[in-house]
Amino acid sequence: MESIIIEKFPKHHKLIRPGHTCEHVYFVIKGILRGYWMQRRKEVTVCFIRENETATSVAGMFNQAPGKGYVDVVETAELGYIRLDTMWELSRRFPEFGQVVEYFVRRYNRQVLRRFRLTVMRPAKERFQSFLKNYPGLVHRVPLKYVASSLALTPETLSRIKAALPPHTSH
């Protein structure tokens, strides 16, 4: 526990930036983070990280190299974080801790796969309905433009889809 720092971060704070090597893994106690990339000068949301989920740079975690994406705070967040080198050392020294790290790595991989399945070869309405099912309440906590970006839709298309759904559906 003495290796974990708990801190509050304001809305819009950038935790991870391209070209920098991320040295921490973050655990969301309260709040929402957003992972995104820049593509042709446009932000492309790749994930949302909510309470009880973790965030880091895969390039930093496994290669100690600079990453290419951003992670920023969407709503004021309380995060626990630990240095990656400390996490790996604790994993070597304490097998139980290593199992926790392995669990979060597997969970991250499942999230990436779920996002891929959500956005590839599915009609727009199904993508949004799946988002609502997999991320209950999130549509009310993050700007709609981020949700649209994560679903590979324009904000206008997402607004039309949302308006066409029965009122109770988007809760």
Coordinates of C-alpha atoms in Angstrom, one line a residue:
M1 CA 0.0 0.0 0.0
E2 CA 2.9 2.4 0.6
S3 CA 3.7 2.2 -3.1
I4 CA 0.3 3.4 -4.2
I5 CA -0.4 7.2 -4.4
I6 CA -4.0 8.4 -4.3
E7 CA -4.6 11.8 -5.9
K8 CA -7.5 13.8 -7.4
F9 CA -7.1 15.1 -11.0
P10 CA -9.1 17.9 -12.5
K11 CA -11.2 17.6 -15.6
H12 CA -9.1 17.8 -18.9
H13 CA -5.9 16.8 -17.1
K14 CA -3.7 14.8 -19.5
L15 CA -2.3 11.7 -17.7
I16 CA -0.6 10.2 -20.8
R17 CA 0.7 12.0 -23.9
P18 CA 2.3 10.8 -27.1
G19 CA 6.0 10.9 -27.2
H20 CA 6.3 10.4 -23.4
T21 CA 7.0 7.2 -21.7
C22 CA 4.2 6.5 -19.2
E23 CA 5.8 5.4 -15.9
H24 CA 2.6 4.6 -14.0
V25 CA -0.5 2.4 -14.0
Y26 CA -3.6 4.2 -12.8
F27 CA -6.7 2.7 -11.1
V28 CA -9.9 4.7 -11.3
I29 CA -11.5 5.1 -7.8
K30 CA -13.9 7.7 -9.0
G31 CA -14.4 9.5 -12.3
I32 CA -13.9 8.7 -16.0
L33 CA -10.8 8.8 -18.2
R34 CA -10.7 8.7 -22.0
G35 CA -8.1 7.1 -24.2
Y36 CA -7.7 8.6 -27.7
W37 CA -5.4 9.0 -30.7
M38 CA -5.0 11.8 -33.2
Q39 CA -5.8 10.8 -36.7
R40 CA -5.7 13.4 -39.5
R41 CA -6.0 16.2 -36.8
K42 CA -9.1 14.6 -35.4
E43 CA -9.4 12.9 -32.0
V44 CA -10.5 9.3 -32.2
T45 CA -11.7 7.9 -28.9
V46 CA -10.5 4.4 -28.4
C47 CA -11.8 3.7 -24.9
F48 CA -13.4 5.0 -21.7
I49 CA -11.9 4.0 -18.4
R50 CA -14.4 4.0 -15.5
E51 CA -14.4 3.2 -11.8
N52 CA -12.6 0.0 -10.9
E53 CA -10.7 -0.1 -14.2
T54 CA -7.1 0.6 -15.0
A55 CA -5.2 2.9 -17.5
T56 CA -1.7 2.9 -18.7
S57 CA 0.3 3.0 -21.9
V58 CA 0.9 -0.4 -23.4
A59 CA 4.1 0.8 -24.9
G60 CA 5.3 2.1 -21.5
M61 CA 4.1 -1.0 -19.7
F62 CA 5.8 -3.6 -21.8
N63 CA 8.5 -1.8 -23.7
Q64 CA 9.4 1.2 -21.5
A65 CA 8.9 3.2 -24.7
P66 CA 7.0 6.4 -25.6
G67 CA 3.4 5.8 -26.5
K68 CA 1.3 7.3 -29.3
G69 CA -2.0 7.9 -27.5
Y70 CA -3.5 10.2 -25.0
V71 CA -5.4 9.5 -21.7
D72 CA -7.1 12.4 -20.2
V73 CA -9.6 13.1 -17.4
V74 CA -13.2 13.5 -18.7
E75 CA -14.7 14.2 -15.3
T76 CA -12.8 15.1 -12.1
A77 CA -11.2 11.8 -11.0
E78 CA -9.7 10.2 -7.9
L79 CA -7.0 7.8 -9.0
G80 CA -4.7 5.4 -7.3
Y81 CA -1.5 4.9 -9.1
I82 CA 1.8 3.0 -8.8
R83 CA 5.0 3.2 -10.8
L84 CA 5.3 0.5 -13.4
D85 CA 8.8 -0.6 -12.3
T86 CA 7.4 -0.9 -8.7
M87 CA 4.4 -2.9 -10.0
W88 CA 6.7 -5.4 -11.9
E89 CA 9.0 -5.7 -8.8
L90 CA 6.1 -6.4 -6.5
S91 CA 4.8 -9.0 -9.1
R92 CA 8.1 -10.8 -9.0
R93 CA 8.3 -10.7 -5.2
F94 CA 4.6 -11.6 -4.4
P95 CA 2.9 -14.1 -6.7
E96 CA -0.5 -13.0 -5.5
F97 CA 0.2 -9.5 -6.7
G98 CA 1.4 -10.9 -10.0
Q99 CA -2.0 -12.6 -10.4
V100 CA -3.8 -9.3 -9.9
V101 CA -1.6 -7.7 -12.6
E102 CA -2.3 -10.6 -14.9
Y103 CA -6.0 -10.2 -14.3
F104 CA -5.9 -6.5 -15.3
V105 CA -3.9 -7.3 -18.4
R106 CA -6.4 -9.9 -19.5
R107 CA -9.3 -7.6 -18.7
Y108 CA -7.6 -4.9 -20.8
N109 CA -7.2 -7.3 -23.7
R110 CA -10.9 -8.3 -23.4
Q111 CA -11.9 -4.6 -23.5
V112 CA -9.9 -4.0 -26.7
L113 CA -11.5 -7.1 -28.3
R114 CA -15.0 -6.0 -27.3
R115 CA -14.4 -2.5 -28.7
F116 CA -13.2 -4.0 -32.0
R117 CA -16.3 -6.3 -32.2
L118 CA -18.5 -3.3 -31.3
T119 CA -17.3 -1.1 -34.1
V120 CA -16.5 -3.4 -37.0
M121 CA -19.2 -4.5 -39.4
R122 CA -22.2 -3.6 -37.3
P123 CA -24.9 -1.1 -38.2
A124 CA -24.7 2.2 -36.4
K125 CA -27.9 1.7 -34.3
E126 CA -26.6 -1.7 -33.1
R127 CA -23.2 -0.1 -32.1
F128 CA -25.0 2.5 -30.0
Q129 CA -27.3 0.0 -28.4
S130 CA -24.3 -2.2 -27.6
F131 CA -22.6 0.8 -26.1
L132 CA -25.6 1.5 -23.9
K133 CA -25.7 -2.1 -22.7
N134 CA -21.9 -2.4 -22.1
Y135 CA -21.5 1.0 -20.5
P136 CA -24.7 1.8 -18.6
G137 CA -25.1 5.4 -17.7
L138 CA -21.9 6.5 -19.4
V139 CA -23.8 8.3 -22.2
H140 CA -24.9 10.8 -19.5
R141 CA -21.4 11.3 -18.1
V142 CA -19.3 12.0 -21.2
P143 CA -19.8 14.4 -24.1
L144 CA -21.8 12.9 -26.9
K145 CA -18.9 13.7 -29.4
Y146 CA -16.7 11.3 -27.5
V147 CA -19.3 8.5 -27.6
A148 CA -19.8 9.2 -31.3
S149 CA -16.0 9.0 -31.9
S150 CA -15.7 5.8 -30.0
L151 CA -18.4 4.2 -32.2
A152 CA -16.9 5.6 -35.5
L153 CA -20.0 7.8 -36.0
T154 CA -20.4 11.5 -36.5
P155 CA -22.1 13.4 -33.6
E156 CA -25.0 14.2 -35.9
T157 CA -25.6 10.5 -36.8
L158 CA -25.4 9.5 -33.2
S159 CA -27.9 12.3 -32.2
R160 CA -30.4 11.0 -34.8
I161 CA -30.0 7.4 -33.6
K162 CA -30.4 8.5 -30.0
A163 CA -33.5 10.6 -30.8
A164 CA -35.1 7.6 -32.6
L165 CA -34.7 5.2 -29.7
P166 CA -37.5 4.9 -27.1
P167 CA -36.8 7.4 -24.2
H168 CA -36.0 4.7 -21.6
T169 CA -33.4 3.1 -23.8
S170 CA -30.6 5.6 -23.4
H171 CA -30.4 5.3 -19.6

